Every structure is written in C-alpha cells, then in structure tokens.
XYZ file of C-alpha atoms in Angstrom:
480
model
C 0.082 0.013 -0.309
C 1.266 3.344 -0.863
C -0.263 6.951 0.109
C -0.602 9.523 -2.637
C -1.214 13.157 -1.823
C -1.749 15.588 -4.554
C -1.686 19.723 -4.006
C -3.923 22.723 -4.790
C -2.113 23.292 -8.154
C -2.408 19.475 -9.064
C -6.361 19.529 -8.884
C -6.611 23.092 -9.959
C -8.722 22.556 -12.920
C -11.016 19.862 -14.605
C -8.103 19.054 -16.923
C -5.935 18.638 -14.397
C -8.023 16.624 -11.951
C -8.967 14.422 -15.258
C -5.025 14.012 -15.438
C -4.461 13.306 -11.813
C -7.383 10.284 -12.228
C -5.796 8.755 -15.009
C -2.135 8.546 -13.374
C -3.608 7.087 -9.761
C -5.271 4.834 -11.699
C -2.249 3.728 -13.399
C -0.590 2.690 -9.793
C -3.846 0.715 -8.768
C -1.460 -2.270 -8.268
C 0.352 -0.397 -5.555
C -2.858 -0.390 -3.723
C -3.281 3.736 -3.323
C -4.997 5.451 -1.063
C -5.138 9.225 -2.149
C -4.964 12.488 -0.259
C -6.046 15.688 -1.805
C -5.767 19.204 -1.371
C -8.298 22.028 -1.979
C -8.199 23.575 -5.875
C -5.728 26.524 -5.914
C -6.877 29.611 -4.434
C -10.208 27.956 -2.872
C -8.903 27.779 1.030
C -7.707 31.791 0.678
C -11.558 32.214 -0.745
C -13.203 30.695 1.687
C -11.260 32.483 4.375
C -11.444 35.778 3.018
C -14.949 35.207 2.487
C -15.496 34.254 5.672
C -13.824 37.350 7.174
C -15.416 39.482 5.052
C -19.281 38.493 5.935
C -18.125 38.848 9.478
C -17.654 42.409 9.025
C -20.402 43.180 7.039
C -23.671 44.832 7.652
C -25.975 42.267 7.748
C -29.231 45.144 7.211
C -27.439 45.722 4.088
C -28.521 42.502 2.563
C -27.491 38.884 2.548
C -24.278 38.674 0.746
C -23.841 34.951 1.893
C -26.180 34.098 -0.777
C -24.907 35.555 -3.806
C -21.468 34.698 -2.804
C -22.338 31.032 -2.638
C -24.111 31.103 -5.897
C -20.757 32.726 -7.907
C -18.869 29.632 -5.808
C -21.087 27.137 -6.867
C -21.287 28.213 -10.251
C -17.253 27.957 -10.383
C -17.905 24.513 -9.398
C -20.898 23.387 -11.588
C -18.598 23.948 -14.405
C -15.550 21.998 -12.637
C -18.031 19.201 -12.593
C -19.238 19.682 -16.251
C -15.816 20.242 -17.848
C -14.425 16.718 -15.513
C -16.804 13.759 -15.661
C -18.651 12.573 -18.852
C -20.958 10.019 -17.558
C -24.342 11.477 -17.235
C -25.061 9.483 -14.079
C -21.946 9.954 -12.323
C -22.377 13.770 -12.954
C -25.693 14.199 -11.715
C -24.860 12.079 -8.538
C -21.818 14.789 -8.440
C -23.743 17.728 -8.629
C -26.168 16.667 -5.907
C -23.408 15.908 -3.707
C -21.689 19.523 -4.437
C -25.264 20.840 -3.681
C -25.277 19.665 -0.523
C -21.731 20.452 0.635
C -22.308 24.172 -0.507
C -26.039 23.935 1.571
C -23.973 23.180 4.477
C -21.142 26.004 3.705
C -24.257 29.061 2.911
C -25.450 27.859 6.624
C -22.065 28.361 8.024
C -21.468 31.968 6.066
C -25.017 33.081 7.175
C -24.448 32.444 10.862
C -21.020 33.929 10.046
C -22.459 37.300 8.371
C -25.550 37.394 11.239
C -23.010 37.155 14.189
C -20.748 39.737 12.919
C -17.948 37.984 13.978
C -15.824 34.654 13.168
C -14.315 32.341 15.625
C -11.064 30.059 14.832
C -13.481 26.962 15.140
C -15.863 28.580 12.441
C -12.698 29.287 10.074
C -11.686 25.914 10.652
C -15.401 24.525 9.703
C -15.145 26.721 6.672
C -11.755 25.927 5.530
C -12.846 22.023 5.493
C -14.835 22.581 2.593
C -12.366 23.135 -0.254
C -10.654 19.618 0.641
C -14.668 17.946 1.444
C -15.430 19.588 -2.936
C -11.818 18.379 -4.017
C -12.048 14.843 -2.793
C -15.903 14.659 -3.810
C -14.701 15.718 -7.580
C -11.721 13.434 -7.423
C -13.408 10.147 -6.703
C -16.119 10.889 -9.272
C -13.637 11.315 -11.854
C -12.073 8.353 -10.801
C -15.377 6.053 -11.230
C -15.807 8.039 -14.334
C -12.549 6.266 -15.957
C -13.847 2.983 -14.529
C -12.185 2.751 -11.318
C -14.104 2.177 -7.724
C -13.455 4.709 -5.577
C -14.810 6.571 -2.449
C -14.228 10.142 -0.809
C -13.636 10.109 2.943
C -13.647 13.131 5.318
C -10.500 12.704 7.343
C -12.952 14.179 10.381
C -13.487 10.399 10.324
C -10.082 9.226 10.346
C -7.801 11.765 12.076
C -8.521 12.605 15.470
C -6.995 15.811 16.933
C -6.828 18.032 19.939
C -8.873 21.336 19.955
C -6.073 23.563 18.828
C -8.222 24.840 15.774
C -6.249 25.975 12.713
C -3.653 24.145 14.143
C -4.656 21.226 15.639
C -2.067 18.196 16.791
C -2.810 14.634 15.942
C -3.956 11.964 18.361
C -2.272 8.719 16.872
C -3.061 6.110 18.674
C -7.114 6.961 17.856
C -6.032 8.141 14.261
C -4.451 4.604 13.703
C -7.063 2.783 14.942
C -9.897 4.763 12.791
C -7.588 4.906 9.477
C -7.251 0.968 9.696
C -10.632 0.129 10.786
C -12.131 2.607 7.412
C -9.163 2.435 4.779
C -7.835 -0.684 4.850
C -11.316 -3.118 3.840
C -11.797 -0.263 1.090
C -8.486 -0.893 -0.670
C -8.678 -4.549 -0.040
C -12.035 -4.147 -1.968
C -10.008 -2.668 -5.158
C -11.460 0.753 -4.269
C -9.380 3.742 -3.901
C -10.193 5.762 -1.084
C -9.658 9.930 -1.922
C -9.497 11.357 1.910
C -9.788 14.961 2.666
C -5.989 16.478 3.278
C -5.681 19.828 5.829
C -8.654 18.325 8.211
C -9.506 16.574 10.842
C -11.909 16.244 13.787
C -11.976 15.941 17.800
C -12.724 13.029 19.901
C -16.339 14.522 19.717
C -16.857 15.537 16.117
C -15.863 18.957 15.659
C -13.903 19.761 13.013
C -10.359 21.045 12.899
C -7.332 22.039 11.244
C -3.825 20.900 10.660
C -2.304 24.281 9.643
C -2.094 25.916 6.104
C 0.173 23.469 3.977
C -1.208 20.350 6.097
C -2.245 17.856 3.526
C 1.464 16.812 3.198
C 0.913 16.021 7.253
C -2.220 14.564 6.804
C -0.964 12.281 3.821
C 2.195 11.190 6.338
C -0.268 10.873 9.527
C -2.538 8.223 7.322
C 0.693 6.343 5.474
C 2.326 6.163 9.292
C -1.080 5.058 10.737
C -1.669 2.321 7.335
C 2.047 1.268 7.694
C 2.218 1.799 3.625
C 5.350 1.002 1.810
C 6.234 4.424 0.698
C 4.291 8.041 0.895
C 4.463 10.351 -2.572
C 3.974 14.148 -2.527
C 2.720 15.103 -5.800
C 3.258 18.776 -6.294
C 3.934 20.912 -9.308
C 7.830 20.984 -8.907
C 10.517 18.146 -9.953
C 11.114 17.434 -6.260
C 13.213 19.374 -3.626
C 15.525 21.781 -5.280
C 18.913 22.574 -4.404
C 17.825 26.405 -4.075
C 14.364 28.604 -4.973
C 14.841 28.904 -8.880
C 13.115 32.015 -8.540
C 16.683 33.049 -7.155
C 19.115 30.839 -8.805
C 18.201 30.168 -12.541
C 20.588 26.869 -11.984
C 18.815 25.158 -9.186
C 18.861 21.431 -9.477
C 16.655 19.078 -8.260
C 18.270 16.814 -5.511
C 17.607 13.445 -6.089
C 17.853 12.186 -2.403
C 17.977 13.741 0.951
C 17.677 12.611 4.679
C 14.802 13.795 6.705
C 16.120 15.789 8.871
C 17.724 17.607 5.833
C 14.182 18.161 4.599
C 12.901 19.129 7.964
C 15.444 22.137 7.567
C 14.187 22.921 4.762
C 10.845 23.069 4.825
C 11.570 24.969 8.487
C 13.468 27.740 6.660
C 11.602 28.474 3.505
C 11.509 25.534 0.754
C 7.855 25.302 0.619
C 7.782 22.135 -1.398
C 6.663 19.872 1.739
C 4.712 21.026 5.268
C 7.549 21.193 8.028
C 5.778 18.573 10.263
C 5.235 16.150 7.473
C 8.419 14.280 7.751
C 7.819 13.456 11.542
C 5.061 10.424 11.510
C 7.456 9.198 8.068
C 10.282 8.914 10.574
C 8.124 7.202 13.401
C 7.686 4.507 11.054
C 10.880 4.728 8.612
C 8.432 5.490 5.546
C 10.364 6.940 2.379
C 8.673 10.033 1.582
C 8.701 10.489 -2.242
C 8.207 14.618 -3.507
C 7.194 13.903 -7.480
C 5.784 16.612 -10.148
C 2.281 15.716 -11.368
C 2.926 17.596 -14.693
C 6.069 15.417 -15.026
C 5.159 12.214 -13.563
C 7.749 10.058 -15.194
C 10.917 11.999 -13.476
C 11.859 10.148 -10.292
C 11.894 13.521 -7.908
C 13.327 13.492 -4.968
C 13.195 10.346 -2.196
C 13.261 11.117 1.368
C 14.768 8.779 3.802
C 17.427 7.792 6.499
C 20.243 6.718 4.006
C 22.416 5.146 5.573
C 25.677 5.702 2.880
C 27.277 9.253 3.218
C 25.497 12.194 1.427
C 26.996 13.532 -1.711
C 28.159 16.996 -1.506
C 28.910 18.510 1.479
C 26.024 20.863 1.351
C 22.732 19.871 -0.260
C 20.796 22.867 -0.497
C 20.571 26.843 0.527
C 17.428 28.106 0.937
C 15.731 31.646 2.539
C 12.969 32.684 5.172
C 11.446 36.141 4.648
C 9.076 38.122 6.192
C 10.337 38.032 9.513
C 11.943 40.319 12.422
C 15.134 40.384 13.874
C 14.240 41.771 17.692
C 17.364 42.532 19.970
C 17.357 42.853 23.906
C 21.126 44.543 24.382
C 22.975 46.341 27.212
C 25.210 45.117 30.142
C 22.210 44.074 32.203
C 21.729 40.795 29.590
C 24.944 39.498 31.369
C 24.428 40.572 34.876
C 20.623 40.696 35.918
C 19.329 37.260 36.583
C 16.874 35.867 34.434
C 16.939 38.247 31.125
C 16.683 35.177 28.909
C 13.811 33.337 30.856
C 11.952 36.758 30.986
C 11.955 37.450 27.462
C 11.110 34.001 26.117
C 7.916 34.222 28.720
C 6.827 37.226 26.544
C 7.127 35.560 23.307
C 5.239 32.762 24.914
C 2.703 34.633 25.328
C 2.037 35.827 22.057
C 2.499 32.256 20.561
C 4.874 33.379 19.021
C 7.361 30.943 16.938
C 11.179 31.560 17.071
C 12.940 30.455 14.037
C 16.613 31.605 15.350
C 18.368 32.625 18.142
C 21.726 33.998 18.342
C 23.641 35.134 21.921
C 27.134 36.844 22.317
C 29.620 34.718 23.730
C 29.865 38.089 26.080
C 26.663 37.963 26.986
C 25.614 41.755 26.065
C 23.123 40.855 23.312
C 20.323 38.460 22.981
C 18.957 38.601 19.146
C 15.981 36.508 18.180
C 13.919 36.127 14.786
C 10.096 35.948 14.611
C 7.190 36.688 11.987
C 7.171 40.500 11.001
C 3.553 40.293 11.970
C 3.735 39.718 15.564
C 7.245 41.221 16.038
C 6.196 44.703 16.669
C 3.645 43.137 19.629
C 6.294 41.165 21.220
C 8.382 43.950 21.137
C 5.796 46.190 23.147
C 5.645 43.251 25.619
C 9.695 43.437 26.214
C 9.955 46.897 26.831
C 7.119 46.819 29.396
C 8.627 43.832 30.879
C 11.787 45.472 31.302
C 10.879 48.943 31.929
C 12.910 49.351 35.020
C 15.980 47.732 33.589
C 15.737 50.324 30.445
C 15.103 53.136 33.197
C 18.142 52.416 35.114
C 19.868 51.833 31.688
C 20.980 48.468 32.635
C 19.398 47.369 29.511
C 18.743 49.340 25.969
C 15.472 49.721 24.208
C 14.317 46.835 22.641
C 15.217 47.260 18.876
C 13.554 46.029 15.924
C 15.151 44.828 12.645
C 12.063 44.254 9.652
C 14.442 44.178 6.894
C 16.120 41.102 7.166
C 15.947 37.511 5.731
C 17.474 34.125 7.002
C 19.582 32.123 4.313
C 20.374 28.414 5.689
C 22.737 26.112 4.472
C 21.710 22.466 4.877
C 23.556 19.318 4.472
C 24.614 16.243 6.562
C 27.949 16.696 4.980
C 28.835 19.612 6.659
C 28.729 17.319 9.551
C 32.687 16.803 10.907
C 33.918 18.209 7.804
C 36.343 21.019 8.595
C 36.107 24.541 7.112
C 32.556 24.532 5.931
C 31.938 27.890 7.667
C 35.412 29.856 7.049
C 34.347 28.906 3.679
C 30.939 30.189 3.348
C 31.870 33.457 4.995
C 34.583 34.390 3.213
C 32.255 33.509 0.157
C 29.854 36.329 1.059
C 32.806 38.244 2.135
C 33.604 38.366 -1.571
C 30.291 39.380 -2.583
C 30.225 41.941 -0.206
C 27.262 40.742 1.682
C 27.045 41.907 5.375
C 26.150 38.947 7.814
C 23.988 40.581 10.644
C 23.827 37.246 12.675
C 24.726 33.508 12.654
C 23.649 30.167 14.373
C 24.817 26.837 13.898
C 23.676 23.939 16.400
C 26.110 20.884 17.693
C 24.313 18.545 14.939
C 26.009 20.470 12.048
C 23.269 20.226 9.974
C 22.233 23.873 9.140
C 24.271 26.961 9.421
C 21.723 29.862 9.391
C 22.754 33.295 8.683
C 20.711 36.694 8.925
C 21.082 39.867 6.269
C 19.273 42.202 5.047
C 16.972 41.859 2.392
C 18.213 43.722 -0.093
C 21.118 40.537 -0.304
C 19.179 37.669 -0.004
C 19.382 36.801 -3.904
C 23.206 37.497 -4.099
C 23.846 35.327 -0.776
C 21.687 32.611 -2.229
C 22.892 32.915 -5.208
C 26.949 33.124 -4.015
C 26.572 29.915 -1.555
C 24.859 27.805 -4.256
C 27.562 28.562 -6.832
C 30.073 27.319 -4.035
C 29.007 24.498 -2.754
C 26.454 23.083 -5.043
C 26.927 24.043 -8.707
C 30.041 22.001 -9.594
C 28.803 18.619 -7.656
C 26.892 17.300 -9.974
C 23.868 16.830 -8.083
C 20.694 16.135 -9.622
C 22.423 14.711 -12.975
C 22.115 11.002 -11.720
C 18.732 10.062 -10.843
C 19.755 6.420 -9.176
C 16.742 6.347 -6.514
C 13.565 5.164 -8.151
C 10.080 4.431 -6.647
C 7.986 1.325 -6.191
C 6.737 1.294 -9.500
C-alpha cells in the first residue's frame, strides 16, 4: 500500500483533475490511498469570505447567498468539464449542492453574528478539501475505477487547537485502519480530504496551512504504508529557489533531517511537520511532479551511505523580523533570557532562530514580521525598570532581514565549511548580521538584509552546489 497526496495546483482545474485520476489509476496495483488538497485558491477564498462576512452589515442584504451562488457556478463548471458519464455527473452535482448548502448555513451564521471564531474558520476552510475529494473520487469512477471520497474528520482525531490541531496518533491509527484497509482490500481507491481532522466529539479542526502533506504522512504512518508520495508542481526538492538561482537542481535523495531543516527555513515543497510521522515508521517520502510524472523526483529517507556533497541546498525565509535585547544587564541581571521568552510565549510566537553573543551583552532572535511589533511592546513593558536604570537598552526591531539557511548532512565533521561560507559572502560584500549553528552541524543559519538575499543565496549555491553534479544521476527510483 502507498499513500499519494496531490496539492492544490495538481487538482486546480477540470483538465488536471482528469489527469490526476488517470495517474492514480495507473498505480492501482500498488493499492493507493489518495489524499487531496483543495483546488488552488479555494481555501483563501473561503477564509477571506468568512472574514469579509463577519465585518459586513447584515441590514444591507444577505451577501452570503450571492457569494455562494458565484462559488457554486465555478464548481458546477468544473463538474461538467471533468465528468463524462451523465449518471455520475448528476450524482456529483447533488453532492456538491449538499456541501455548498452546508457552507451557506455557516456563512449566514457568521454574517448574522458579525464575528468569526477560530473554530468557525476551521469549519469553513474544510470545505475546499471536501469539494476536491468528492470531485476526484467521481473522476476516478468516471474512468472505470472504484473510488470513494472519505472525510478525514472520520480518520484523523486531533486535540482542540483550532487552525493548528495536533493529531492523536493512537486513535487516528485505529480509525484509519478500520476505515481504509477494507476499502483498499476491495479494490477501491479511497480519496481522503487533506488538511482537516476532528476532535473526539466530532468538531472539525485543521492541521495548519499546507497541512495536506502532513495528513498524508499521518495516514501513511497509521497504515504502515510502503511509501508516501507527495505530488506537487516541481521536480522534487530543489537545491535552491529557482526564482533566485537559475541553475537550481532537483535533489535525488535527502535525509529526513535535511528535509525538515529545508521546510522549516523557507522551502515550500513540503509542510514542516510532514517528515515526523514518516520518521516514526521509517517510511520513505517521495516528492514528485504531477506534470512530469516520469521524473523520479526526490526521495526522503534515512540513507545509510554518506550524503553526496557537503552542502545539499540553500534556502531563505522572508517576512521576518530580528528582535535584539542588549546592554550590560543582559549578562548581569538574572533571568533576562527566561523573561524574554516568557513574553514571546505569551504571543504564541514561533522563534525561528536565536543568537547570543559569548560576551552575553546581547540576545537576538527572529520571529515572523506580523507578530514582532506586539512582542517588542511587551518586552519594553517587561524590562521597563531595567531600561530606566540603563541596564538594558530599549528593545530594537529590524524587519528588513531574511534568514539564509545552508543545509547538508555532509557538513557534519567537515572542517572549514563555515570559513568557506563566510569568505564567499565576504567576497560579494554581503554583510552578515547574525549567525547560528547547532551542534548537529546540519544547518548554518545567517541573517542578512532583504536586499542581499538573492546575491547571498546565489553565491552560496555557486560555491558549494553548482559544481557537485547533484541532480544529474537519478539512481533512486520509487516502487513502480
């Protein structure tokens, strides 16, 4: 058994839905379980519409009806262009109409109340995947395969952290095996909604934006699948962002740890949490291109042999801000770091990088740009007494920065990598604001200005990757 996940661009039109149905059907002997994202643009439309309705004036008129009618028209056209069999088409229209009626009720409630909770946003966002899974299952039936659309609310049990729920693997495993294994044994292709789950009492949750990859890994681990294939619109994990580096290459094989580092620091190919369930069961992941299915893509696993190349890839993360706590008191006043990160925790902010000078006179860390100003305000209040005594300087904020991350298991134990890296950037007159490297030696992260991002990524790629031949030999093939 394998799990195959298709992203929003892979199912973004009637033509692509038919292409995916034929692609999945061609792997029937591998007993596929399909996980699908919402059609491209749908989730954004759903969430933006919910927020728009919450801010509207109900006395002006019921705009929810009009919006749903426009949305229904789009999906009605997709159904007509995707399905040839009139009976299947008629049945699918009825299923779509039922789903959109449920969505209208949610929108109407939001509009009348004039507010939208995180729980409501999850309920609304789930409809994108419900629609795409229903249509893809019908497309498979239309070309002669047995298929059934399955809502992950019946499979993935989560906690109650709406918009970023945590799966409960023991209960999820039982539900997945009970529901999916009999269907596969009967020769049917289950098409499961990605991105969503439900609490133990059936309340819809979501796993966070981009969470369909995570869903596929959760389901793959629950079923002890042989492999997990993530189908996207690029030829696997790239050695750099092709928009920044024209000669970026597809990597043939990387480790779970390398994939985790790359996704965490800006690579958009997979969700950062995707590798975790796969690691637990040692299940290989493949990143493949729906539009170029013959290309082997990238295999993600735990290779026993040495990785080729000291550096595998370089990536960058944008829309960030650097916050600095500095002054003599950072070293002499007890508990500065603990108090700092307690305030960060108050805002539920994710710290992407920390750098602390050996002198102890400054502590800097990176957060997402949108939350940074409120964190700075909290820190200034927290350290008001120390700032007044001039033990600590006023908290500084720099939102004109990017993190550039250099990733590769081959850096572990290899002398001179950092020196070579900094020399390369120095020759290009690129200023490094701060650096960080963990003891795993898997990643060197550095902060530079937004204006230097492209030059920094390009210089590092040219120095460490362009001449190594990565991507030329695609030895590692999927199961087929």
